[in-house]
JSON list of C-alpha atoms in Angstrom, two decimals:
[
{"chain": "A", "resi": 1, "resn": "MET", "atom": "CA", "xyz": [-16.99, -13.41, -12.02]},
{"chain": "A", "resi": 2, "resn": "THR", "atom": "CA", "xyz": [-13.80, -12.50, -13.90]},
{"chain": "A", "resi": 3, "resn": "THR", "atom": "CA", "xyz": [-12.42, -15.52, -15.78]},
{"chain": "A", "resi": 4, "resn": "LEU", "atom": "CA", "xyz": [-8.78, -16.61, -15.79]},
{"chain": "A", "resi": 5, "resn": "SER", "atom": "CA", "xyz": [-6.96, -17.58, -18.95]},
{"chain": "A", "resi": 6, "resn": "HIS", "atom": "CA", "xyz": [-4.84, -20.74, -19.22]},
{"chain": "A", "resi": 7, "resn": "SER", "atom": "CA", "xyz": [-1.64, -18.72, -18.79]},
{"chain": "A", "resi": 8, "resn": "GLU", "atom": "CA", "xyz": [-3.09, -16.98, -15.73]},
{"chain": "A", "resi": 9, "resn": "LEU", "atom": "CA", "xyz": [-4.05, -20.31, -14.20]},
{"chain": "A", "resi": 10, "resn": "GLU", "atom": "CA", "xyz": [-0.45, -21.42, -14.58]},
{"chain": "A", "resi": 11, "resn": "ARG", "atom": "CA", "xyz": [0.98, -18.09, -13.38]},
{"chain": "A", "resi": 12, "resn": "TYR", "atom": "CA", "xyz": [-1.13, -18.07, -10.20]},
{"chain": "A", "resi": 13, "resn": "ALA", "atom": "CA", "xyz": [-1.08, -21.83, -9.53]},
{"chain": "A", "resi": 14, "resn": "ARG", "atom": "CA", "xyz": [0.59, -21.43, -6.12]},
{"chain": "A", "resi": 15, "resn": "HIS", "atom": "CA", "xyz": [-2.23, -19.10, -5.06]},
{"chain": "A", "resi": 16, "resn": "ILE", "atom": "CA", "xyz": [-4.98, -21.27, -6.44]},
{"chain": "A", "resi": 17, "resn": "VAL", "atom": "CA", "xyz": [-3.91, -24.36, -4.49]},
{"chain": "A", "resi": 18, "resn": "LEU", "atom": "CA", "xyz": [-4.29, -22.40, -1.25]},
{"chain": "A", "resi": 19, "resn": "PRO", "atom": "CA", "xyz": [-7.73, -23.14, 0.26]},
{"chain": "A", "resi": 20, "resn": "GLU", "atom": "CA", "xyz": [-7.85, -19.57, 1.60]},
{"chain": "A", "resi": 21, "resn": "VAL", "atom": "CA", "xyz": [-7.47, -18.16, -1.93]},
{"chain": "A", "resi": 22, "resn": "GLY", "atom": "CA", "xyz": [-8.41, -20.73, -4.56]},
{"chain": "A", "resi": 23, "resn": "GLY", "atom": "CA", "xyz": [-9.74, -19.93, -8.00]},
{"chain": "A", "resi": 24, "resn": "ALA", "atom": "CA", "xyz": [-12.46, -17.65, -6.63]},
{"chain": "A", "resi": 25, "resn": "GLY", "atom": "CA", "xyz": [-9.96, -15.61, -4.65]},
{"chain": "A", "resi": 26, "resn": "GLN", "atom": "CA", "xyz": [-7.69, -15.27, -7.67]},
{"chain": "A", "resi": 27, "resn": "GLN", "atom": "CA", "xyz": [-10.64, -14.07, -9.71]},
{"chain": "A", "resi": 28, "resn": "ARG", "atom": "CA", "xyz": [-11.34, -11.46, -7.04]},
{"chain": "A", "resi": 29, "resn": "LEU", "atom": "CA", "xyz": [-7.72, -10.34, -7.24]},
{"chain": "A", "resi": 30, "resn": "LYS", "atom": "CA", "xyz": [-8.04, -9.96, -11.01]},
{"chain": "A", "resi": 31, "resn": "ALA", "atom": "CA", "xyz": [-11.23, -7.92, -10.65]},
{"chain": "A", "resi": 32, "resn": "ALA", "atom": "CA", "xyz": [-9.80, -5.65, -7.93]},
{"chain": "A", "resi": 33, "resn": "LYS", "atom": "CA", "xyz": [-8.70, -2.05, -8.36]},
{"chain": "A", "resi": 34, "resn": "VAL", "atom": "CA", "xyz": [-6.05, -0.88, -5.90]},
{"chain": "A", "resi": 35, "resn": "LEU", "atom": "CA", "xyz": [-4.64, 2.64, -5.61]},
{"chain": "A", "resi": 36, "resn": "VAL", "atom": "CA", "xyz": [-1.08, 2.97, -4.33]},
{"chain": "A", "resi": 37, "resn": "ILE", "atom": "CA", "xyz": [-0.05, 6.42, -3.17]},
{"chain": "A", "resi": 38, "resn": "GLY", "atom": "CA", "xyz": [3.66, 6.85, -3.65]},
{"chain": "A", "resi": 39, "resn": "ALA", "atom": "CA", "xyz": [5.99, 4.85, -5.89]},
{"chain": "A", "resi": 40, "resn": "GLY", "atom": "CA", "xyz": [8.85, 5.14, -3.42]},
{"chain": "A", "resi": 41, "resn": "GLY", "atom": "CA", "xyz": [10.25, 3.00, -0.63]},
{"chain": "A", "resi": 42, "resn": "LEU", "atom": "CA", "xyz": [6.93, 1.51, 0.48]},
{"chain": "A", "resi": 43, "resn": "GLY", "atom": "CA", "xyz": [5.15, 1.74, -2.85]},
{"chain": "A", "resi": 44, "resn": "SER", "atom": "CA", "xyz": [7.89, -0.21, -4.63]},
{"chain": "A", "resi": 45, "resn": "PRO", "atom": "CA", "xyz": [7.33, -3.58, -2.90]},
{"chain": "A", "resi": 46, "resn": "VAL", "atom": "CA", "xyz": [3.58, -2.98, -2.65]},
{"chain": "A", "resi": 47, "resn": "LEU", "atom": "CA", "xyz": [3.24, -2.45, -6.38]},
{"chain": "A", "resi": 48, "resn": "GLN", "atom": "CA", "xyz": [5.56, -5.31, -7.31]},
{"chain": "A", "resi": 49, "resn": "TYR", "atom": "CA", "xyz": [3.89, -7.88, -5.08]},
{"chain": "A", "resi": 50, "resn": "LEU", "atom": "CA", "xyz": [0.35, -6.82, -6.02]},
{"chain": "A", "resi": 51, "resn": "ALA", "atom": "CA", "xyz": [1.23, -6.96, -9.71]},
{"chain": "A", "resi": 52, "resn": "ALA", "atom": "CA", "xyz": [2.79, -10.39, -9.27]},
{"chain": "A", "resi": 53, "resn": "ALA", "atom": "CA", "xyz": [-0.29, -11.50, -7.30]},
{"chain": "A", "resi": 54, "resn": "GLY", "atom": "CA", "xyz": [-2.54, -10.61, -10.22]},
{"chain": "A", "resi": 55, "resn": "VAL", "atom": "CA", "xyz": [-4.40, -7.54, -8.96]},
{"chain": "A", "resi": 56, "resn": "GLY", "atom": "CA", "xyz": [-6.18, -6.49, -12.14]},
{"chain": "A", "resi": 57, "resn": "THR", "atom": "CA", "xyz": [-5.83, -2.71, -11.92]},
{"chain": "A", "resi": 58, "resn": "LEU", "atom": "CA", "xyz": [-3.14, -0.77, -10.09]},
{"chain": "A", "resi": 59, "resn": "GLY", "atom": "CA", "xyz": [-3.29, 3.00, -9.79]},
{"chain": "A", "resi": 60, "resn": "VAL", "atom": "CA", "xyz": [-0.02, 4.80, -9.07]},
{"chain": "A", "resi": 61, "resn": "VAL", "atom": "CA", "xyz": [-0.01, 8.29, -7.56]},
{"chain": "A", "resi": 62, "resn": "ASP", "atom": "CA", "xyz": [3.33, 10.10, -7.63]},
{"chain": "A", "resi": 63, "resn": "ASN", "atom": "CA", "xyz": [4.44, 13.38, -9.19]},
{"chain": "A", "resi": 64, "resn": "ASP", "atom": "CA", "xyz": [8.11, 13.11, -8.20]},
{"chain": "A", "resi": 65, "resn": "ALA", "atom": "CA", "xyz": [11.04, 12.10, -10.39]},
{"chain": "A", "resi": 66, "resn": "VAL", "atom": "CA", "xyz": [13.50, 9.29, -9.71]},
{"chain": "A", "resi": 67, "resn": "SER", "atom": "CA", "xyz": [16.76, 10.45, -8.15]},
{"chain": "A", "resi": 68, "resn": "LEU", "atom": "CA", "xyz": [19.96, 8.53, -7.56]},
{"chain": "A", "resi": 69, "resn": "SER", "atom": "CA", "xyz": [19.49, 8.64, -3.77]},
{"chain": "A", "resi": 70, "resn": "ASN", "atom": "CA", "xyz": [16.11, 6.87, -4.16]},
{"chain": "A", "resi": 71, "resn": "LEU", "atom": "CA", "xyz": [17.62, 3.69, -5.58]},
{"chain": "A", "resi": 72, "resn": "GLN", "atom": "CA", "xyz": [18.94, 2.38, -2.24]},
{"chain": "A", "resi": 73, "resn": "ARG", "atom": "CA", "xyz": [15.36, 1.52, -1.23]},
{"chain": "A", "resi": 74, "resn": "GLN", "atom": "CA", "xyz": [12.96, 2.28, -4.10]},
{"chain": "A", "resi": 75, "resn": "ILE", "atom": "CA", "xyz": [13.68, -0.97, -5.90]},
{"chain": "A", "resi": 76, "resn": "ILE", "atom": "CA", "xyz": [10.99, -0.66, -8.56]},
{"chain": "A", "resi": 77, "resn": "HIS", "atom": "CA", "xyz": [13.22, 1.92, -10.30]},
{"chain": "A", "resi": 78, "resn": "ASP", "atom": "CA", "xyz": [16.35, 1.18, -12.33]},
{"chain": "A", "resi": 79, "resn": "THR", "atom": "CA", "xyz": [19.46, 3.31, -12.56]},
{"chain": "A", "resi": 80, "resn": "ASP", "atom": "CA", "xyz": [18.59, 4.25, -16.13]},
{"chain": "A", "resi": 81, "resn": "GLN", "atom": "CA", "xyz": [15.28, 5.71, -14.90]},
{"chain": "A", "resi": 82, "resn": "VAL", "atom": "CA", "xyz": [16.93, 8.51, -12.91]},
{"chain": "A", "resi": 83, "resn": "GLY", "atom": "CA", "xyz": [15.23, 11.76, -13.88]},
{"chain": "A", "resi": 84, "resn": "ARG", "atom": "CA", "xyz": [12.06, 10.07, -15.15]},
{"chain": "A", "resi": 85, "resn": "LEU", "atom": "CA", "xyz": [8.72, 10.44, -13.38]},
{"chain": "A", "resi": 86, "resn": "LYS", "atom": "CA", "xyz": [8.35, 7.74, -10.72]},
{"chain": "A", "resi": 87, "resn": "ALA", "atom": "CA", "xyz": [4.84, 6.90, -11.88]},
{"chain": "A", "resi": 88, "resn": "GLU", "atom": "CA", "xyz": [6.09, 6.26, -15.43]},
{"chain": "A", "resi": 89, "resn": "SER", "atom": "CA", "xyz": [9.12, 4.30, -14.21]},
{"chain": "A", "resi": 90, "resn": "ALA", "atom": "CA", "xyz": [6.92, 2.16, -11.96]},
{"chain": "A", "resi": 91, "resn": "ALA", "atom": "CA", "xyz": [4.46, 1.46, -14.78]},
{"chain": "A", "resi": 92, "resn": "ARG", "atom": "CA", "xyz": [7.33, 0.30, -16.99]},
{"chain": "A", "resi": 93, "resn": "ALA", "atom": "CA", "xyz": [8.51, -2.13, -14.31]},
{"chain": "A", "resi": 94, "resn": "LEU", "atom": "CA", "xyz": [5.01, -3.46, -13.60]},
{"chain": "A", "resi": 95, "resn": "GLU", "atom": "CA", "xyz": [4.38, -4.18, -17.27]},
{"chain": "A", "resi": 96, "resn": "ARG", "atom": "CA", "xyz": [7.50, -6.36, -17.26]},
{"chain": "A", "resi": 97, "resn": "ILE", "atom": "CA", "xyz": [6.38, -8.19, -14.10]},
{"chain": "A", "resi": 98, "resn": "ASN", "atom": "CA", "xyz": [2.85, -9.02, -15.25]},
{"chain": "A", "resi": 99, "resn": "PRO", "atom": "CA", "xyz": [1.30, -8.09, -18.62]},
{"chain": "A", "resi": 100, "resn": "HIS", "atom": "CA", "xyz": [-2.15, -9.03, -17.30]},
{"chain": "A", "resi": 101, "resn": "VAL", "atom": "CA", "xyz": [-2.20, -6.02, -14.94]},
{"chain": "A", "resi": 102, "resn": "ALA", "atom": "CA", "xyz": [-3.56, -2.64, -16.06]},
{"chain": "A", "resi": 103, "resn": "VAL", "atom": "CA", "xyz": [-1.59, 0.30, -14.66]},
{"chain": "A", "resi": 104, "resn": "VAL", "atom": "CA", "xyz": [-3.23, 3.71, -14.33]},
{"chain": "A", "resi": 105, "resn": "LEU", "atom": "CA", "xyz": [-0.92, 6.67, -13.81]},
{"chain": "A", "resi": 106, "resn": "HIS", "atom": "CA", "xyz": [-1.75, 9.67, -11.64]},
{"chain": "A", "resi": 107, "resn": "ALA", "atom": "CA", "xyz": [1.37, 11.84, -11.96]},
{"chain": "A", "resi": 108, "resn": "VAL", "atom": "CA", "xyz": [0.00, 14.39, -9.51]},
{"chain": "A", "resi": 109, "resn": "ARG", "atom": "CA", "xyz": [0.25, 15.24, -5.85]},
{"chain": "A", "resi": 110, "resn": "MET", "atom": "CA", "xyz": [-2.73, 14.25, -3.72]},
{"chain": "A", "resi": 111, "resn": "VAL", "atom": "CA", "xyz": [-4.45, 17.46, -2.60]},
{"chain": "A", "resi": 112, "resn": "ASP", "atom": "CA", "xyz": [-7.93, 18.46, -1.45]},
{"chain": "A", "resi": 113, "resn": "ALA", "atom": "CA", "xyz": [-8.98, 19.30, -5.01]},
{"chain": "A", "resi": 114, "resn": "ASN", "atom": "CA", "xyz": [-8.26, 15.86, -6.55]},
{"chain": "A", "resi": 115, "resn": "ALA", "atom": "CA", "xyz": [-8.10, 13.29, -3.73]},
{"chain": "A", "resi": 116, "resn": "ARG", "atom": "CA", "xyz": [-11.77, 12.35, -3.57]},
{"chain": "A", "resi": 117, "resn": "GLU", "atom": "CA", "xyz": [-12.11, 11.89, -7.34]},
{"chain": "A", "resi": 118, "resn": "ILE", "atom": "CA", "xyz": [-8.98, 9.73, -7.56]},
{"chain": "A", "resi": 119, "resn": "VAL", "atom": "CA", "xyz": [-9.79, 7.54, -4.55]},
{"chain": "A", "resi": 120, "resn": "ALA", "atom": "CA", "xyz": [-13.42, 6.97, -5.58]},
{"chain": "A", "resi": 121, "resn": "SER", "atom": "CA", "xyz": [-12.37, 4.92, -8.64]},
{"chain": "A", "resi": 122, "resn": "TYR", "atom": "CA", "xyz": [-10.66, 2.20, -6.59]},
{"chain": "A", "resi": 123, "resn": "ASP", "atom": "CA", "xyz": [-11.66, -0.59, -4.19]},
{"chain": "A", "resi": 124, "resn": "ILE", "atom": "CA", "xyz": [-8.73, -0.33, -1.77]},
{"chain": "A", "resi": 125, "resn": "VAL", "atom": "CA", "xyz": [-6.12, 2.37, -1.11]},
{"chain": "A", "resi": 126, "resn": "VAL", "atom": "CA", "xyz": [-2.53, 1.83, 0.04]},
{"chain": "A", "resi": 127, "resn": "ASP", "atom": "CA", "xyz": [-0.73, 4.82, 1.53]},
{"chain": "A", "resi": 128, "resn": "GLY", "atom": "CA", "xyz": [3.01, 4.80, 1.02]},
{"chain": "A", "resi": 129, "resn": "SER", "atom": "CA", "xyz": [3.43, 8.57, 1.28]},
{"chain": "A", "resi": 130, "resn": "ASP", "atom": "CA", "xyz": [6.21, 10.22, 3.26]},
{"chain": "A", "resi": 131, "resn": "ASN", "atom": "CA", "xyz": [4.48, 13.24, 4.75]},
{"chain": "A", "resi": 132, "resn": "PHE", "atom": "CA", "xyz": [1.80, 13.81, 7.38]},
{"chain": "A", "resi": 133, "resn": "GLY", "atom": "CA", "xyz": [-0.31, 16.13, 5.26]},
{"chain": "A", "resi": 134, "resn": "THR", "atom": "CA", "xyz": [-0.93, 13.43, 2.67]},
{"chain": "A", "resi": 135, "resn": "ARG", "atom": "CA", "xyz": [-1.51, 10.75, 5.30]},
{"chain": "A", "resi": 136, "resn": "TYR", "atom": "CA", "xyz": [-4.23, 12.72, 7.05]},
{"chain": "A", "resi": 137, "resn": "LEU", "atom": "CA", "xyz": [-5.84, 13.80, 3.78]},
{"chain": "A", "resi": 138, "resn": "VAL", "atom": "CA", "xyz": [-5.93, 10.27, 2.39]},
{"chain": "A", "resi": 139, "resn": "ALA", "atom": "CA", "xyz": [-7.24, 8.79, 5.64]},
{"chain": "A", "resi": 140, "resn": "ASP", "atom": "CA", "xyz": [-10.04, 11.37, 5.84]},
{"chain": "A", "resi": 141, "resn": "ILE", "atom": "CA", "xyz": [-11.05, 10.86, 2.19]},
{"chain": "A", "resi": 142, "resn": "CYS", "atom": "CA", "xyz": [-11.02, 7.06, 2.45]},
{"chain": "A", "resi": 143, "resn": "ALA", "atom": "CA", "xyz": [-13.21, 7.23, 5.55]},
{"chain": "A", "resi": 144, "resn": "ALA", "atom": "CA", "xyz": [-15.62, 9.61, 3.82]},
{"chain": "A", "resi": 145, "resn": "VAL", "atom": "CA", "xyz": [-16.02, 7.49, 0.66]},
{"chain": "A", "resi": 146, "resn": "CYS", "atom": "CA", "xyz": [-15.90, 4.13, 2.48]},
{"chain": "A", "resi": 147, "resn": "LYS", "atom": "CA", "xyz": [-12.67, 2.75, 1.02]},
{"chain": "A", "resi": 148, "resn": "PRO", "atom": "CA", "xyz": [-10.40, 0.44, 3.07]},
{"chain": "A", "resi": 149, "resn": "LEU", "atom": "CA", "xyz": [-7.00, 2.00, 3.66]},
{"chain": "A", "resi": 150, "resn": "VAL", "atom": "CA", "xyz": [-3.77, 0.09, 4.29]},
{"chain": "A", "resi": 151, "resn": "THR", "atom": "CA", "xyz": [-1.35, 2.60, 5.74]},
{"chain": "A", "resi": 152, "resn": "ALA", "atom": "CA", "xyz": [2.22, 2.34, 6.98]},
{"chain": "A", "resi": 153, "resn": "ALA", "atom": "CA", "xyz": [5.15, 4.40, 8.17]},
{"chain": "A", "resi": 154, "resn": "VAL", "atom": "CA", "xyz": [8.87, 3.77, 8.46]},
{"chain": "A", "resi": 155, "resn": "GLY", "atom": "CA", "xyz": [11.70, 5.25, 10.49]},
{"chain": "A", "resi": 156, "resn": "ARG", "atom": "CA", "xyz": [15.42, 4.55, 10.56]},
{"chain": "A", "resi": 157, "resn": "PHE", "atom": "CA", "xyz": [15.15, 0.87, 11.52]},
{"chain": "A", "resi": 158, "resn": "ASP", "atom": "CA", "xyz": [11.47, 0.50, 12.46]},
{"chain": "A", "resi": 159, "resn": "GLY", "atom": "CA", "xyz": [8.04, 0.60, 10.88]},
{"chain": "A", "resi": 160, "resn": "SER", "atom": "CA", "xyz": [4.33, 0.13, 11.45]},
{"chain": "A", "resi": 161, "resn": "VAL", "atom": "CA", "xyz": [1.28, -1.06, 9.50]},
{"chain": "A", "resi": 162, "resn": "THR", "atom": "CA", "xyz": [-2.46, -0.91, 10.10]},
{"chain": "A", "resi": 163, "resn": "VAL", "atom": "CA", "xyz": [-5.73, -1.26, 8.18]},
{"chain": "A", "resi": 164, "resn": "LEU", "atom": "CA", "xyz": [-8.47, 1.35, 8.47]},
{"chain": "A", "resi": 165, "resn": "LYS", "atom": "CA", "xyz": [-12.17, 0.66, 7.89]},
{"chain": "A", "resi": 166, "resn": "PRO", "atom": "CA", "xyz": [-13.88, 3.25, 10.12]},
{"chain": "A", "resi": 167, "resn": "PHE", "atom": "CA", "xyz": [-17.07, 3.07, 8.05]},
{"chain": "A", "resi": 168, "resn": "GLU", "atom": "CA", "xyz": [-17.73, -0.47, 9.35]},
{"chain": "A", "resi": 169, "resn": "ARG", "atom": "CA", "xyz": [-18.36, -2.02, 12.78]},
{"chain": "A", "resi": 170, "resn": "ASP", "atom": "CA", "xyz": [-16.69, -4.93, 14.49]},
{"chain": "A", "resi": 171, "resn": "SER", "atom": "CA", "xyz": [-18.34, -8.20, 15.48]},
{"chain": "A", "resi": 172, "resn": "ALA", "atom": "CA", "xyz": [-19.57, -6.63, 18.72]},
{"chain": "A", "resi": 173, "resn": "GLY", "atom": "CA", "xyz": [-21.23, -3.76, 16.89]},
{"chain": "A", "resi": 174, "resn": "ASN", "atom": "CA", "xyz": [-18.64, -1.17, 17.87]},
{"chain": "A", "resi": 175, "resn": "PRO", "atom": "CA", "xyz": [-17.38, 1.30, 15.23]},
{"chain": "A", "resi": 176, "resn": "ASN", "atom": "CA", "xyz": [-13.95, 0.54, 13.86]},
{"chain": "A", "resi": 177, "resn": "PRO", "atom": "CA", "xyz": [-11.31, 3.16, 14.72]},
{"chain": "A", "resi": 178, "resn": "SER", "atom": "CA", "xyz": [-10.13, 5.81, 12.29]},
{"chain": "A", "resi": 179, "resn": "TRP", "atom": "CA", "xyz": [-6.68, 7.22, 11.61]},
{"chain": "A", "resi": 180, "resn": "ARG", "atom": "CA", "xyz": [-7.49, 10.16, 13.88]},
{"chain": "A", "resi": 181, "resn": "ASP", "atom": "CA", "xyz": [-8.37, 7.78, 16.72]},
{"chain": "A", "resi": 182, "resn": "LEU", "atom": "CA", "xyz": [-4.84, 6.45, 16.43]},
{"chain": "A", "resi": 183, "resn": "PHE", "atom": "CA", "xyz": [-3.11, 9.77, 15.74]},
{"chain": "A", "resi": 184, "resn": "PRO", "atom": "CA", "xyz": [-5.48, 12.70, 16.57]},
{"chain": "A", "resi": 185, "resn": "GLU", "atom": "CA", "xyz": [-3.14, 15.37, 15.22]},
{"chain": "A", "resi": 186, "resn": "ALA", "atom": "CA", "xyz": [-0.03, 15.55, 13.09]},
{"chain": "A", "resi": 187, "resn": "PRO", "atom": "CA", "xyz": [3.18, 16.45, 14.95]},
{"chain": "A", "resi": 188, "resn": "PRO", "atom": "CA", "xyz": [4.42, 20.03, 14.50]},
{"chain": "A", "resi": 189, "resn": "PRO", "atom": "CA", "xyz": [6.64, 20.61, 11.46]},
{"chain": "A", "resi": 190, "resn": "GLY", "atom": "CA", "xyz": [10.25, 19.63, 12.06]},
{"chain": "A", "resi": 191, "resn": "VAL", "atom": "CA", "xyz": [9.59, 17.32, 15.02]},
{"chain": "A", "resi": 192, "resn": "VAL", "atom": "CA", "xyz": [9.83, 14.10, 13.00]},
{"chain": "A", "resi": 193, "resn": "PRO", "atom": "CA", "xyz": [12.93, 14.07, 10.76]},
{"chain": "A", "resi": 194, "resn": "THR", "atom": "CA", "xyz": [12.62, 13.05, 7.12]},
{"chain": "A", "resi": 195, "resn": "CYS", "atom": "CA", "xyz": [14.44, 10.07, 5.63]},
{"chain": "A", "resi": 196, "resn": "ALA", "atom": "CA", "xyz": [16.93, 12.47, 4.09]},
{"chain": "A", "resi": 197, "resn": "GLU", "atom": "CA", "xyz": [17.66, 13.92, 7.53]},
{"chain": "A", "resi": 198, "resn": "ALA", "atom": "CA", "xyz": [17.63, 10.76, 9.67]},
{"chain": "A", "resi": 199, "resn": "GLY", "atom": "CA", "xyz": [18.52, 8.07, 7.14]},
{"chain": "A", "resi": 200, "resn": "ILE", "atom": "CA", "xyz": [16.77, 4.74, 6.59]},
{"chain": "A", "resi": 201, "resn": "VAL", "atom": "CA", "xyz": [17.79, 1.14, 5.86]},
{"chain": "A", "resi": 202, "resn": "GLY", "atom": "CA", "xyz": [16.53, 0.26, 2.41]},
{"chain": "A", "resi": 203, "resn": "ALA", "atom": "CA", "xyz": [15.50, -3.30, 3.29]},
{"chain": "A", "resi": 204, "resn": "LEU", "atom": "CA", "xyz": [13.18, -1.96, 6.01]},
{"chain": "A", "resi": 205, "resn": "THR", "atom": "CA", "xyz": [10.84, -0.51, 3.39]},
{"chain": "A", "resi": 206, "resn": "GLY", "atom": "CA", "xyz": [10.75, -3.94, 1.77]},
{"chain": "A", "resi": 207, "resn": "VAL", "atom": "CA", "xyz": [9.61, -5.57, 5.02]},
{"chain": "A", "resi": 208, "resn": "ILE", "atom": "CA", "xyz": [6.87, -3.02, 5.70]},
{"chain": "A", "resi": 209, "resn": "GLY", "atom": "CA", "xyz": [5.77, -2.69, 2.07]},
{"chain": "A", "resi": 210, "resn": "ALA", "atom": "CA", "xyz": [5.45, -6.47, 1.76]},
{"chain": "A", "resi": 211, "resn": "LEU", "atom": "CA", "xyz": [3.27, -6.47, 4.89]},
{"chain": "A", "resi": 212, "resn": "GLN", "atom": "CA", "xyz": [1.06, -3.83, 3.29]},
{"chain": "A", "resi": 213, "resn": "ALA", "atom": "CA", "xyz": [0.72, -5.95, 0.14]},
{"chain": "A", "resi": 214, "resn": "MET", "atom": "CA", "xyz": [-0.20, -8.95, 2.30]},
{"chain": "A", "resi": 215, "resn": "GLU", "atom": "CA", "xyz": [-2.98, -6.96, 3.99]},
{"chain": "A", "resi": 216, "resn": "VAL", "atom": "CA", "xyz": [-4.36, -5.92, 0.60]},
{"chain": "A", "resi": 217, "resn": "ILE", "atom": "CA", "xyz": [-4.42, -9.53, -0.60]},
{"chain": "A", "resi": 218, "resn": "LYS", "atom": "CA", "xyz": [-6.24, -10.55, 2.59]},
{"chain": "A", "resi": 219, "resn": "LEU", "atom": "CA", "xyz": [-8.82, -7.80, 2.14]},
{"chain": "A", "resi": 220, "resn": "ILE", "atom": "CA", "xyz": [-9.51, -8.81, -1.47]},
{"chain": "A", "resi": 221, "resn": "THR", "atom": "CA", "xyz": [-9.64, -12.56, -0.97]},
{"chain": "A", "resi": 222, "resn": "GLY", "atom": "CA", "xyz": [-11.22, -12.60, 2.49]},
{"chain": "A", "resi": 223, "resn": "ALA", "atom": "CA", "xyz": [-8.37, -14.69, 3.90]},
{"chain": "A", "resi": 224, "resn": "GLY", "atom": "CA", "xyz": [-7.33, -14.25, 7.51]},
{"chain": "A", "resi": 225, "resn": "GLU", "atom": "CA", "xyz": [-7.89, -11.28, 9.78]},
{"chain": "A", "resi": 226, "resn": "PRO", "atom": "CA", "xyz": [-6.82, -7.83, 8.53]},
{"chain": "A", "resi": 227, "resn": "LEU", "atom": "CA", "xyz": [-5.05, -5.41, 10.87]},
{"chain": "A", "resi": 228, "resn": "VAL", "atom": "CA", "xyz": [-8.24, -3.45, 11.64]},
{"chain": "A", "resi": 229, "resn": "GLY", "atom": "CA", "xyz": [-7.98, -1.88, 15.10]},
{"chain": "A", "resi": 230, "resn": "ARG", "atom": "CA", "xyz": [-4.45, -3.25, 15.43]},
{"chain": "A", "resi": 231, "resn": "LEU", "atom": "CA", "xyz": [-1.11, -1.56, 14.79]},
{"chain": "A", "resi": 232, "resn": "LEU", "atom": "CA", "xyz": [1.70, -3.92, 13.81]},
{"chain": "A", "resi": 233, "resn": "LEU", "atom": "CA", "xyz": [5.10, -2.61, 14.94]},
{"chain": "A", "resi": 234, "resn": "TYR", "atom": "CA", "xyz": [8.43, -3.87, 13.61]},
{"chain": "A", "resi": 235, "resn": "ASP", "atom": "CA", "xyz": [11.81, -3.22, 15.22]},
{"chain": "A", "resi": 236, "resn": "GLY", "atom": "CA", "xyz": [14.41, -4.12, 12.64]},
{"chain": "A", "resi": 237, "resn": "LEU", "atom": "CA", "xyz": [17.42, -3.87, 14.98]},
{"chain": "A", "resi": 238, "resn": "ALA", "atom": "CA", "xyz": [15.90, -6.27, 17.52]},
{"chain": "A", "resi": 239, "resn": "ALA", "atom": "CA", "xyz": [14.15, -8.40, 14.85]},
{"chain": "A", "resi": 240, "resn": "ARG", "atom": "CA", "xyz": [10.93, -8.11, 16.84]},
{"chain": "A", "resi": 241, "resn": "PHE", "atom": "CA", "xyz": [7.27, -7.71, 15.92]},
{"chain": "A", "resi": 242, "resn": "GLU", "atom": "CA", "xyz": [4.62, -6.42, 18.34]},
{"chain": "A", "resi": 243, "resn": "THR", "atom": "CA", "xyz": [0.92, -5.70, 17.89]},
{"chain": "A", "resi": 244, "resn": "ILE", "atom": "CA", "xyz": [-1.04, -3.14, 19.86]},
{"chain": "A", "resi": 245, "resn": "SER", "atom": "CA", "xyz": [-4.81, -2.74, 19.76]},
{"chain": "A", "resi": 246, "resn": "TYR", "atom": "CA", "xyz": [-6.56, 0.62, 19.50]},
{"chain": "A", "resi": 247, "resn": "SER", "atom": "CA", "xyz": [-10.21, 1.64, 19.37]},
{"chain": "A", "resi": 248, "resn": "ALA", "atom": "CA", "xyz": [-12.53, 4.46, 18.36]}
]
């Protein structure tokens, strides 16, 4: 088991006193390798909270550069990072948050040719991408190589989160659902407007990204019940959460 230094014991003291986490759970966090796809609106809070929580290795996939219009919601990036690669900007911020965390940069776009190799090196994958092609690709690869996937989506004032482990079965012996059980096909191009077209409240990505980080921490430590077979929906305007169940 990975040991914790004196400074780490002090840093993570509020985790360690939790019976659901404890020293063993914090050691599991330190030993974990988590891949975060996208260092944007969702990836920003995910990366920050996982780094603060002590996840030992964080992989960051993003080949885009920081733009001024990103800063309203992509809070991992500073104004002086405009024009820099998001992966590099995120790594700089994470090093300031927690020097005990190793950050691995993948300044590429996830495509068929590289997705399997990148995903295979990690224990858990978090999808914070903003396009359907990447979402379906990542979900298919994670299912094929048996990696838990925490995936989310956001709209103007609403968002959703779920956890995918289709390579396992539930307590009744039934197969867990996959991404394609939830969404069999991507919508035709142009049907769902982008953030640039429809707009988005910056704080919404913080709510949904923090929920993703929470699901990752649960998966690593074994605390609670992950959102497997359940889709958590958040309506920011009504301040309402709902959960719907889905199956294979």
